Amino acid sequence: MERSSNQGVLFALAVLLLVAVGVVTIGERWWWLPPLASVHGAWIDTLFNITLVVTGIVFVLVHVLLAYFVWRYRARSAEQRAYFYLENKPLELTYTLIPAVVLTGLIAAGTRAWFQIQGPAPAEALRVRVVGEQFAWRFQYPGPDGKLGRFDPRFISDENPFGIDPEDPAGRDDFVVTEMHLPLNQPVEVLITAKDVLHSFFIPAMRVKQDAVPGMTTRFWFVPTVAGTYDIPCAELCGQGHYIMRGVLVVESAQEFERWQQEQTPVGELLSSMSQ
């Protein structure tokens, strides 16, 4: 009995040590979410922090009570019998309704944030198509007409590696790049698809993540608020080269973005040069 008690104390000390390490590392930001760089990311971070605080308080209270009851009502002799009762309606209603109300509030807040992100983008939003393939990202931007040409994997060939419909005039002035650029503080709508297998388009600093599914288009919109360079990893296991599938996002001023756009070659010119 004494040995079992000592083991329990050692286990409790180990748990307390792990909790202390977790608190210290979170406070020092040794591991945590990357610095926020988008408008809607603030909603997600707020919801995340509220959820973490609520569940953390519940976790601590439940385990403190559990430890207290284990100690307070421990058996003191082999003949001692535990007391129990079959039901207690006030207690059952309490521990059913309180979690239900709290969880309903969290779900409602999460649903609101989801519809804000997945809702219609502002009319002035820049539209960019993201195409995932093993093992890289490609980005299609509209040309001066402001319209994206149609993309379909059926059109992918040696002459048209981007899969843009050659019969669609809106696609002739588009351009395709392997590095994503976005203007600072301007809304952007991202249309996401894939050529081959499932991928997942993920920009941690922007708090955006969406699957890229062959044969369909998924979407979201956001507003980048901090200039800089950000990683775009694939967050879906997509094959042996999954670990190298990493893109780059550059957020820059409107003037720098405009200059970058003017340096790109339209798809129409590339297709013409390939066919010659």
PDB file of C-alpha atoms in Angstrom:
ATOM      1  CA  MET A   1       0.000   0.000   0.000  1.00  0.00           C
ATOM      2  CA  GLU A   2       2.819   2.367   0.885  1.00  0.00           C
ATOM      3  CA  ARG A   3       4.599   1.617  -2.411  1.00  0.00           C
ATOM      4  CA  SER A   4       1.414   2.394  -4.361  1.00  0.00           C
ATOM      5  CA  SER A   5       1.036   5.680  -2.484  1.00  0.00           C
ATOM      6  CA  ASN A   6       4.617   6.681  -3.306  1.00  0.00           C
ATOM      7  CA  GLN A   7       4.044   5.898  -6.973  1.00  0.00           C
ATOM      8  CA  GLY A   8       0.964   8.126  -6.939  1.00  0.00           C
ATOM      9  CA  VAL A   9       2.922  11.017  -5.453  1.00  0.00           C
ATOM     10  CA  LEU A  10       5.692  10.631  -8.029  1.00  0.00           C
ATOM     11  CA  PHE A  11       3.144  10.568 -10.850  1.00  0.00           C
ATOM     12  CA  ALA A  12       1.461  13.736  -9.519  1.00  0.00           C
ATOM     13  CA  LEU A  13       4.844  15.507  -9.334  1.00  0.00           C
ATOM     14  CA  ALA A  14       5.623  14.469 -12.915  1.00  0.00           C
ATOM     15  CA  VAL A  15       2.299  15.887 -14.114  1.00  0.00           C
ATOM     16  CA  LEU A  16       2.910  19.166 -12.270  1.00  0.00           C
ATOM     17  CA  LEU A  17       6.376  19.387 -13.835  1.00  0.00           C
ATOM     18  CA  LEU A  18       4.933  18.926 -17.338  1.00  0.00           C
ATOM     19  CA  VAL A  19       2.292  21.584 -16.672  1.00  0.00           C
ATOM     20  CA  ALA A  20       4.978  24.003 -15.449  1.00  0.00           C
ATOM     21  CA  VAL A  21       7.098  23.371 -18.555  1.00  0.00           C
ATOM     22  CA  GLY A  22       4.071  23.972 -20.767  1.00  0.00           C
ATOM     23  CA  VAL A  23       3.206  27.255 -19.050  1.00  0.00           C
ATOM     24  CA  VAL A  24       6.797  28.532 -19.231  1.00  0.00           C
ATOM     25  CA  THR A  25       7.281  27.628 -22.897  1.00  0.00           C
ATOM     26  CA  ILE A  26       3.959  29.200 -23.881  1.00  0.00           C
ATOM     27  CA  GLY A  27       4.841  32.354 -21.981  1.00  0.00           C
ATOM     28  CA  GLU A  28       8.257  32.530 -23.634  1.00  0.00           C
ATOM     29  CA  ARG A  29       6.785  31.762 -27.079  1.00  0.00           C
ATOM     30  CA  TRP A  30       9.183  28.883 -27.594  1.00  0.00           C
ATOM     31  CA  TRP A  31       6.380  27.162 -29.459  1.00  0.00           C
ATOM     32  CA  TRP A  32       3.111  28.758 -30.383  1.00  0.00           C
ATOM     33  CA  LEU A  33       1.257  30.236 -33.322  1.00  0.00           C
ATOM     34  CA  PRO A  34       3.405  32.399 -35.629  1.00  0.00           C
ATOM     35  CA  PRO A  35       2.909  36.193 -35.434  1.00  0.00           C
ATOM     36  CA  LEU A  36      -0.454  37.251 -36.840  1.00  0.00           C
ATOM     37  CA  ALA A  37      -0.462  38.854 -40.305  1.00  0.00           C
ATOM     38  CA  SER A  38      -4.115  39.085 -41.421  1.00  0.00           C
ATOM     39  CA  VAL A  39      -7.352  40.774 -40.371  1.00  0.00           C
ATOM     40  CA  HIS A  40      -9.518  37.718 -39.885  1.00  0.00           C
ATOM     41  CA  GLY A  41      -6.712  35.901 -38.111  1.00  0.00           C
ATOM     42  CA  ALA A  42      -7.488  38.080 -35.078  1.00  0.00           C
ATOM     43  CA  TRP A  43     -10.968  36.510 -34.893  1.00  0.00           C
ATOM     44  CA  ILE A  44      -9.457  33.034 -35.027  1.00  0.00           C
ATOM     45  CA  ASP A  45      -6.818  33.811 -32.398  1.00  0.00           C
ATOM     46  CA  THR A  46      -9.438  35.312 -30.073  1.00  0.00           C
ATOM     47  CA  LEU A  47     -11.669  32.271 -30.457  1.00  0.00           C
ATOM     48  CA  PHE A  48      -8.691  29.964 -29.959  1.00  0.00           C
ATOM     49  CA  ASN A  49      -7.608  31.760 -26.771  1.00  0.00           C
ATOM     50  CA  ILE A  50     -11.140  31.762 -25.327  1.00  0.00           C
ATOM     51  CA  THR A  51     -11.486  28.042 -26.047  1.00  0.00           C
ATOM     52  CA  LEU A  52      -8.083  27.346 -24.498  1.00  0.00           C
ATOM     53  CA  VAL A  53      -8.928  29.310 -21.333  1.00  0.00           C
ATOM     54  CA  VAL A  54     -12.370  27.733 -20.896  1.00  0.00           C
ATOM     55  CA  THR A  55     -11.195  24.162 -21.470  1.00  0.00           C
ATOM     56  CA  GLY A  56      -8.079  24.808 -19.356  1.00  0.00           C
ATOM     57  CA  ILE A  57     -10.146  25.966 -16.378  1.00  0.00           C
ATOM     58  CA  VAL A  58     -12.461  22.971 -16.719  1.00  0.00           C
ATOM     59  CA  PHE A  59      -9.483  20.599 -17.040  1.00  0.00           C
ATOM     60  CA  VAL A  60      -7.843  21.928 -13.859  1.00  0.00           C
ATOM     61  CA  LEU A  61     -11.069  21.976 -11.820  1.00  0.00           C
ATOM     62  CA  VAL A  62     -12.071  18.461 -12.844  1.00  0.00           C
ATOM     63  CA  HIS A  63      -8.681  16.975 -12.007  1.00  0.00           C
ATOM     64  CA  VAL A  64      -8.348  18.868  -8.727  1.00  0.00           C
ATOM     65  CA  LEU A  65     -11.775  17.604  -7.675  1.00  0.00           C
ATOM     66  CA  LEU A  66     -10.934  14.108  -8.859  1.00  0.00           C
ATOM     67  CA  ALA A  67      -7.701  14.116  -6.858  1.00  0.00           C
ATOM     68  CA  TYR A  68      -9.519  15.465  -3.789  1.00  0.00           C
ATOM     69  CA  PHE A  69     -12.234  12.797  -3.916  1.00  0.00           C
ATOM     70  CA  VAL A  70      -9.677  10.038  -4.432  1.00  0.00           C
ATOM     71  CA  TRP A  71      -7.809  11.231  -1.339  1.00  0.00           C
ATOM     72  CA  ARG A  72     -10.825  12.205   0.805  1.00  0.00           C
ATOM     73  CA  TYR A  73     -12.859   9.070   0.260  1.00  0.00           C
ATOM     74  CA  ARG A  74     -10.065   6.518   0.018  1.00  0.00           C
ATOM     75  CA  ALA A  75     -10.661   3.134   1.657  1.00  0.00           C
ATOM     76  CA  ARG A  76      -9.194   2.834   5.147  1.00  0.00           C
ATOM     77  CA  SER A  77      -9.945  -0.842   5.692  1.00  0.00           C
ATOM     78  CA  ALA A  78     -10.743  -3.928   3.663  1.00  0.00           C
ATOM     79  CA  GLU A  79     -14.278  -4.081   5.115  1.00  0.00           C
ATOM     80  CA  GLN A  80     -15.204  -0.500   4.238  1.00  0.00           C
ATOM     81  CA  ARG A  81     -17.907  -0.202   1.564  1.00  0.00           C
ATOM     82  CA  ALA A  82     -18.331   2.724  -0.780  1.00  0.00           C
ATOM     83  CA  TYR A  83     -21.521   4.761  -0.488  1.00  0.00           C
ATOM     84  CA  PHE A  84     -23.406   5.589  -3.668  1.00  0.00           C
ATOM     85  CA  TYR A  85     -26.814   6.782  -4.835  1.00  0.00           C
ATOM     86  CA  LEU A  86     -28.538   6.001  -8.121  1.00  0.00           C
ATOM     87  CA  GLU A  87     -29.553   9.514  -9.148  1.00  0.00           C
ATOM     88  CA  ASN A  88     -29.462  13.169  -8.221  1.00  0.00           C
ATOM     89  CA  LYS A  89     -31.523  15.204 -10.668  1.00  0.00           C
ATOM     90  CA  PRO A  90     -30.366  18.697  -9.635  1.00  0.00           C
ATOM     91  CA  LEU A  91     -26.716  17.613  -9.914  1.00  0.00           C
ATOM     92  CA  GLU A  92     -27.308  15.876 -13.254  1.00  0.00           C
ATOM     93  CA  LEU A  93     -29.065  18.939 -14.689  1.00  0.00           C
ATOM     94  CA  THR A  94     -26.241  21.184 -13.481  1.00  0.00           C
ATOM     95  CA  TYR A  95     -23.392  19.225 -15.035  1.00  0.00           C
ATOM     96  CA  THR A  96     -25.413  18.782 -18.257  1.00  0.00           C
ATOM     97  CA  LEU A  97     -26.756  22.299 -18.839  1.00  0.00           C
ATOM     98  CA  ILE A  98     -23.629  24.292 -17.950  1.00  0.00           C
ATOM     99  CA  PRO A  99     -21.347  22.471 -20.467  1.00  0.00           C
ATOM    100  CA  ALA A 100     -24.139  22.605 -23.057  1.00  0.00           C
ATOM    101  CA  VAL A 101     -24.450  26.394 -22.732  1.00  0.00           C
ATOM    102  CA  VAL A 102     -20.676  26.948 -22.855  1.00  0.00           C
ATOM    103  CA  LEU A 103     -20.180  24.658 -25.851  1.00  0.00           C
ATOM    104  CA  THR A 104     -23.108  26.245 -27.690  1.00  0.00           C
ATOM    105  CA  GLY A 105     -21.506  29.665 -27.228  1.00  0.00           C
ATOM    106  CA  LEU A 106     -18.150  28.438 -28.533  1.00  0.00           C
ATOM    107  CA  ILE A 107     -19.791  26.743 -31.522  1.00  0.00           C
ATOM    108  CA  ALA A 108     -21.803  29.889 -32.335  1.00  0.00           C
ATOM    109  CA  ALA A 109     -18.645  32.037 -32.224  1.00  0.00           C
ATOM    110  CA  GLY A 110     -16.776  29.546 -34.415  1.00  0.00           C
ATOM    111  CA  THR A 111     -19.629  29.402 -36.921  1.00  0.00           C
ATOM    112  CA  ARG A 112     -19.679  33.199 -37.143  1.00  0.00           C
ATOM    113  CA  ALA A 113     -15.940  33.321 -37.818  1.00  0.00           C
ATOM    114  CA  TRP A 114     -16.272  30.550 -40.427  1.00  0.00           C
ATOM    115  CA  PHE A 115     -18.964  32.387 -42.382  1.00  0.00           C
ATOM    116  CA  GLN A 116     -16.958  35.611 -42.238  1.00  0.00           C
ATOM    117  CA  ILE A 117     -14.017  33.832 -43.865  1.00  0.00           C
ATOM    118  CA  GLN A 118     -16.051  31.745 -46.293  1.00  0.00           C
ATOM    119  CA  GLY A 119     -18.592  34.449 -47.124  1.00  0.00           C
ATOM    120  CA  PRO A 120     -18.545  36.559 -50.285  1.00  0.00           C
ATOM    121  CA  ALA A 121     -15.324  38.512 -50.783  1.00  0.00           C
ATOM    122  CA  PRO A 122     -15.481  42.304 -51.238  1.00  0.00           C
ATOM    123  CA  ALA A 123     -16.078  43.434 -54.808  1.00  0.00           C
ATOM    124  CA  GLU A 124     -12.600  44.991 -55.002  1.00  0.00           C
ATOM    125  CA  ALA A 125     -10.832  41.785 -53.900  1.00  0.00           C
ATOM    126  CA  LEU A 126      -7.969  40.502 -56.032  1.00  0.00           C
ATOM    127  CA  ARG A 127      -8.735  36.981 -57.280  1.00  0.00           C
ATOM    128  CA  VAL A 128      -5.881  34.480 -57.434  1.00  0.00           C
ATOM    129  CA  ARG A 129      -6.118  30.831 -58.450  1.00  0.00           C
ATOM    130  CA  VAL A 130      -3.893  28.359 -56.593  1.00  0.00           C
ATOM    131  CA  VAL A 131      -3.136  25.024 -58.249  1.00  0.00           C
ATOM    132  CA  GLY A 132      -1.471  22.268 -56.244  1.00  0.00           C
ATOM    133  CA  GLU A 133       0.538  19.516 -57.887  1.00  0.00           C
ATOM    134  CA  GLN A 134       3.136  17.000 -56.786  1.00  0.00           C
ATOM    135  CA  PHE A 135       5.116  18.757 -55.337  1.00  0.00           C
ATOM    136  CA  ALA A 136       4.674  22.498 -55.900  1.00  0.00           C
ATOM    137  CA  TRP A 137       2.193  25.362 -55.916  1.00  0.00           C
ATOM    138  CA  ARG A 138       1.369  27.454 -58.989  1.00  0.00           C
ATOM    139  CA  PHE A 139      -0.484  30.761 -58.886  1.00  0.00           C
ATOM    140  CA  GLN A 140      -2.609  32.207 -61.681  1.00  0.00           C
ATOM    141  CA  TYR A 141      -3.231  35.966 -61.695  1.00  0.00           C
ATOM    142  CA  PRO A 142      -5.652  37.936 -63.873  1.00  0.00           C
ATOM    143  CA  GLY A 143      -4.256  40.316 -66.467  1.00  0.00           C
ATOM    144  CA  PRO A 144      -5.352  43.904 -67.197  1.00  0.00           C
ATOM    145  CA  ASP A 145      -8.948  42.748 -67.799  1.00  0.00           C
ATOM    146  CA  GLY A 146      -9.179  41.678 -64.137  1.00  0.00           C
ATOM    147  CA  LYS A 147     -10.709  38.289 -65.066  1.00  0.00           C
ATOM    148  CA  LEU A 148      -9.198  34.873 -64.453  1.00  0.00           C
ATOM    149  CA  GLY A 149      -9.208  32.494 -67.403  1.00  0.00           C
ATOM    150  CA  ARG A 150     -10.781  29.078 -66.990  1.00  0.00           C
ATOM    151  CA  PHE A 151      -8.569  26.311 -65.621  1.00  0.00           C
ATOM    152  CA  ASP A 152      -9.148  22.632 -66.336  1.00  0.00           C
ATOM    153  CA  PRO A 153      -6.687  19.723 -65.990  1.00  0.00           C
ATOM    154  CA  ARG A 154      -7.929  18.424 -69.357  1.00  0.00           C
ATOM    155  CA  PHE A 155      -6.054  21.240 -71.071  1.00  0.00           C
ATOM    156  CA  ILE A 156      -2.703  20.421 -69.458  1.00  0.00           C
ATOM    157  CA  SER A 157      -0.110  19.503 -72.075  1.00  0.00           C
ATOM    158  CA  ASP A 158       3.511  20.196 -72.997  1.00  0.00           C
ATOM    159  CA  GLU A 159       2.342  23.332 -74.824  1.00  0.00           C
ATOM    160  CA  ASN A 160      -0.083  24.339 -72.035  1.00  0.00           C
ATOM    161  CA  PRO A 161       1.388  23.209 -68.710  1.00  0.00           C
ATOM    162  CA  PHE A 162      -0.880  25.603 -66.808  1.00  0.00           C
ATOM    163  CA  GLY A 163      -4.141  23.979 -67.931  1.00  0.00           C
ATOM    164  CA  ILE A 164      -5.745  27.271 -68.998  1.00  0.00           C
ATOM    165  CA  ASP A 165      -8.582  26.974 -71.513  1.00  0.00           C
ATOM    166  CA  PRO A 166      -7.091  28.191 -74.829  1.00  0.00           C
ATOM    167  CA  GLU A 167     -10.583  29.120 -76.079  1.00  0.00           C
ATOM    168  CA  ASP A 168     -11.203  31.494 -73.174  1.00  0.00           C
ATOM    169  CA  PRO A 169     -10.115  35.040 -74.146  1.00  0.00           C
ATOM    170  CA  ALA A 170     -10.037  36.063 -70.466  1.00  0.00           C
ATOM    171  CA  GLY A 171      -7.047  33.787 -69.931  1.00  0.00           C
ATOM    172  CA  ARG A 172      -4.776  35.176 -72.645  1.00  0.00           C
ATOM    173  CA  ASP A 173      -3.555  38.075 -70.510  1.00  0.00           C
ATOM    174  CA  ASP A 174      -3.285  36.045 -67.297  1.00  0.00           C
ATOM    175  CA  PHE A 175       0.101  35.030 -65.957  1.00  0.00           C
ATOM    176  CA  VAL A 176       1.198  32.031 -63.885  1.00  0.00           C
ATOM    177  CA  VAL A 177       4.027  32.073 -61.339  1.00  0.00           C
ATOM    178  CA  THR A 178       5.508  29.820 -58.673  1.00  0.00           C
ATOM    179  CA  GLU A 179       5.825  32.558 -56.046  1.00  0.00           C
ATOM    180  CA  MET A 180       2.713  34.207 -54.646  1.00  0.00           C
ATOM    181  CA  HIS A 181       2.648  38.010 -54.281  1.00  0.00           C
ATOM    182  CA  LEU A 182      -0.102  40.048 -52.621  1.00  0.00           C
ATOM    183  CA  PRO A 183      -0.605  43.770 -52.002  1.00  0.00           C
ATOM    184  CA  LEU A 184      -0.621  44.945 -48.403  1.00  0.00           C
ATOM    185  CA  ASN A 185      -3.973  45.726 -46.719  1.00  0.00           C
ATOM    186  CA  GLN A 186      -6.037  44.718 -49.741  1.00  0.00           C
ATOM    187  CA  PRO A 187      -8.564  41.852 -49.740  1.00  0.00           C
ATOM    188  CA  VAL A 188      -7.692  38.794 -51.814  1.00  0.00           C
ATOM    189  CA  GLU A 189      -9.926  35.874 -52.780  1.00  0.00           C
ATOM    190  CA  VAL A 190      -8.079  32.608 -53.260  1.00  0.00           C
ATOM    191  CA  LEU A 191      -9.541  29.911 -55.531  1.00  0.00           C
ATOM    192  CA  ILE A 192      -7.902  26.556 -54.842  1.00  0.00           C
ATOM    193  CA  THR A 193      -7.748  23.344 -56.866  1.00  0.00           C
ATOM    194  CA  ALA A 194      -5.328  20.505 -57.625  1.00  0.00           C
ATOM    195  CA  LYS A 195      -4.027  18.677 -60.672  1.00  0.00           C
ATOM    196  CA  ASP A 196      -3.407  15.231 -59.230  1.00  0.00           C
ATOM    197  CA  VAL A 197      -4.068  14.316 -55.580  1.00  0.00           C
ATOM    198  CA  LEU A 198      -5.341  16.017 -52.437  1.00  0.00           C
ATOM    199  CA  HIS A 199      -3.190  18.875 -51.164  1.00  0.00           C
ATOM    200  CA  SER A 200      -3.828  21.474 -48.462  1.00  0.00           C
ATOM    201  CA  PHE A 201      -3.029  25.148 -48.960  1.00  0.00           C
ATOM    202  CA  PHE A 202      -1.799  26.535 -45.635  1.00  0.00           C
ATOM    203  CA  ILE A 203      -0.429  29.959 -44.653  1.00  0.00           C
ATOM    204  CA  PRO A 204       0.077  29.777 -40.859  1.00  0.00           C
ATOM    205  CA  ALA A 205       0.749  33.500 -40.376  1.00  0.00           C
ATOM    206  CA  MET A 206      -2.510  34.380 -42.174  1.00  0.00           C
ATOM    207  CA  ARG A 207      -4.467  31.700 -40.282  1.00  0.00           C
ATOM    208  CA  VAL A 208      -5.784  30.306 -43.573  1.00  0.00           C
ATOM    209  CA  LYS A 209      -5.947  26.661 -44.548  1.00  0.00           C
ATOM    210  CA  GLN A 210      -8.035  24.919 -47.208  1.00  0.00           C
ATOM    211  CA  ASP A 211      -7.864  21.605 -49.044  1.00  0.00           C
ATOM    212  CA  ALA A 212      -6.979  21.551 -52.728  1.00  0.00           C
ATOM    213  CA  VAL A 213      -9.199  18.906 -54.323  1.00  0.00           C
ATOM    214  CA  PRO A 214      -8.861  17.610 -57.892  1.00  0.00           C
ATOM    215  CA  GLY A 215     -11.960  18.356 -59.964  1.00  0.00           C
ATOM    216  CA  MET A 216     -13.394  21.061 -57.691  1.00  0.00           C
ATOM    217  CA  THR A 217     -12.609  24.583 -56.497  1.00  0.00           C
ATOM    218  CA  THR A 218     -12.466  25.575 -52.841  1.00  0.00           C
ATOM    219  CA  ARG A 219     -12.025  29.155 -51.674  1.00  0.00           C
ATOM    220  CA  PHE A 220     -11.534  31.673 -48.892  1.00  0.00           C
ATOM    221  CA  TRP A 221     -10.642  35.350 -48.640  1.00  0.00           C
ATOM    222  CA  PHE A 222      -8.471  37.362 -46.294  1.00  0.00           C
ATOM    223  CA  VAL A 223      -6.652  40.690 -45.923  1.00  0.00           C
ATOM    224  CA  PRO A 224      -2.868  40.584 -45.327  1.00  0.00           C
ATOM    225  CA  THR A 225      -1.788  43.266 -42.848  1.00  0.00           C
ATOM    226  CA  VAL A 226       1.951  42.772 -42.377  1.00  0.00           C
ATOM    227  CA  ALA A 227       4.509  43.021 -45.183  1.00  0.00           C
ATOM    228  CA  GLY A 228       7.012  40.191 -45.356  1.00  0.00           C
ATOM    229  CA  THR A 229       7.758  36.726 -46.706  1.00  0.00           C
ATOM    230  CA  TYR A 230       5.749  33.723 -45.508  1.00  0.00           C
ATOM    231  CA  ASP A 231       5.888  29.966 -46.008  1.00  0.00           C
ATOM    232  CA  ILE A 232       3.089  28.079 -47.784  1.00  0.00           C
ATOM    233  CA  PRO A 233       3.480  24.424 -46.787  1.00  0.00           C
ATOM    234  CA  CYS A 234       1.239  21.627 -47.996  1.00  0.00           C
ATOM    235  CA  ALA A 235      -0.664  20.367 -44.952  1.00  0.00           C
ATOM    236  CA  GLU A 236      -1.936  17.150 -46.579  1.00  0.00           C
ATOM    237  CA  LEU A 237       0.204  14.057 -47.070  1.00  0.00           C
ATOM    238  CA  CYS A 238       0.378  13.989 -50.865  1.00  0.00           C
ATOM    239  CA  GLY A 239       3.139  11.516 -51.717  1.00  0.00           C
ATOM    240  CA  GLN A 240       6.788  10.739 -51.176  1.00  0.00           C
ATOM    241  CA  GLY A 241       7.837  14.317 -51.939  1.00  0.00           C
ATOM    242  CA  HIS A 242       5.299  15.896 -49.589  1.00  0.00           C
ATOM    243  CA  TYR A 243       8.036  17.241 -47.322  1.00  0.00           C
ATOM    244  CA  ILE A 244       9.479  19.440 -50.098  1.00  0.00           C
ATOM    245  CA  MET A 245       6.142  20.961 -51.157  1.00  0.00           C
ATOM    246  CA  ARG A 246       6.574  24.477 -49.851  1.00  0.00           C
ATOM    247  CA  GLY A 247       5.672  27.734 -51.551  1.00  0.00           C
ATOM    248  CA  VAL A 248       6.448  31.358 -50.763  1.00  0.00           C
ATOM    249  CA  LEU A 249       4.103  34.301 -50.191  1.00  0.00           C
ATOM    250  CA  VAL A 250       5.448  37.847 -50.479  1.00  0.00           C
ATOM    251  CA  VAL A 251       3.254  40.618 -49.042  1.00  0.00           C
ATOM    252  CA  GLU A 252       4.362  44.032 -50.296  1.00  0.00           C
ATOM    253  CA  SER A 253       3.126  47.555 -50.908  1.00  0.00           C
ATOM    254  CA  ALA A 254       0.636  48.261 -53.688  1.00  0.00           C
ATOM    255  CA  GLN A 255       3.341  49.999 -55.728  1.00  0.00           C
ATOM    256  CA  GLU A 256       5.753  47.066 -55.425  1.00  0.00           C
ATOM    257  CA  PHE A 257       2.982  44.632 -56.290  1.00  0.00           C
ATOM    258  CA  GLU A 258       2.032  46.625 -59.379  1.00  0.00           C
ATOM    259  CA  ARG A 259       5.669  46.701 -60.503  1.00  0.00           C
ATOM    260  CA  TRP A 260       5.954  42.941 -59.985  1.00  0.00           C
ATOM    261  CA  GLN A 261       2.808  42.339 -62.064  1.00  0.00           C
ATOM    262  CA  GLN A 262       4.195  44.351 -64.967  1.00  0.00           C
ATOM    263  CA  GLU A 263       7.333  42.179 -65.026  1.00  0.00           C
ATOM    264  CA  GLN A 264       5.365  38.965 -65.662  1.00  0.00           C
ATOM    265  CA  THR A 265       4.779  37.374 -69.082  1.00  0.00           C
ATOM    266  CA  PRO A 266       1.132  36.772 -70.112  1.00  0.00           C
ATOM    267  CA  VAL A 267       0.054  33.190 -70.765  1.00  0.00           C
ATOM    268  CA  GLY A 268      -0.916  34.071 -74.338  1.00  0.00           C
ATOM    269  CA  GLU A 269       2.659  35.044 -75.192  1.00  0.00           C
ATOM    270  CA  LEU A 270       4.066  31.909 -73.542  1.00  0.00           C
ATOM    271  CA  LEU A 271       1.675  29.618 -75.431  1.00  0.00           C
ATOM    272  CA  SER A 272       2.523  31.361 -78.703  1.00  0.00           C
ATOM    273  CA  SER A 273       6.238  30.958 -78.150  1.00  0.00           C
ATOM    274  CA  MET A 274       5.814  27.262 -77.217  1.00  0.00           C
ATOM    275  CA  SER A 275       3.810  26.492 -80.342  1.00  0.00           C
ATOM    276  CA  GLN A 276       6.420  27.975 -82.685  1.00  0.00           C
TER     277      GLN A 276
END
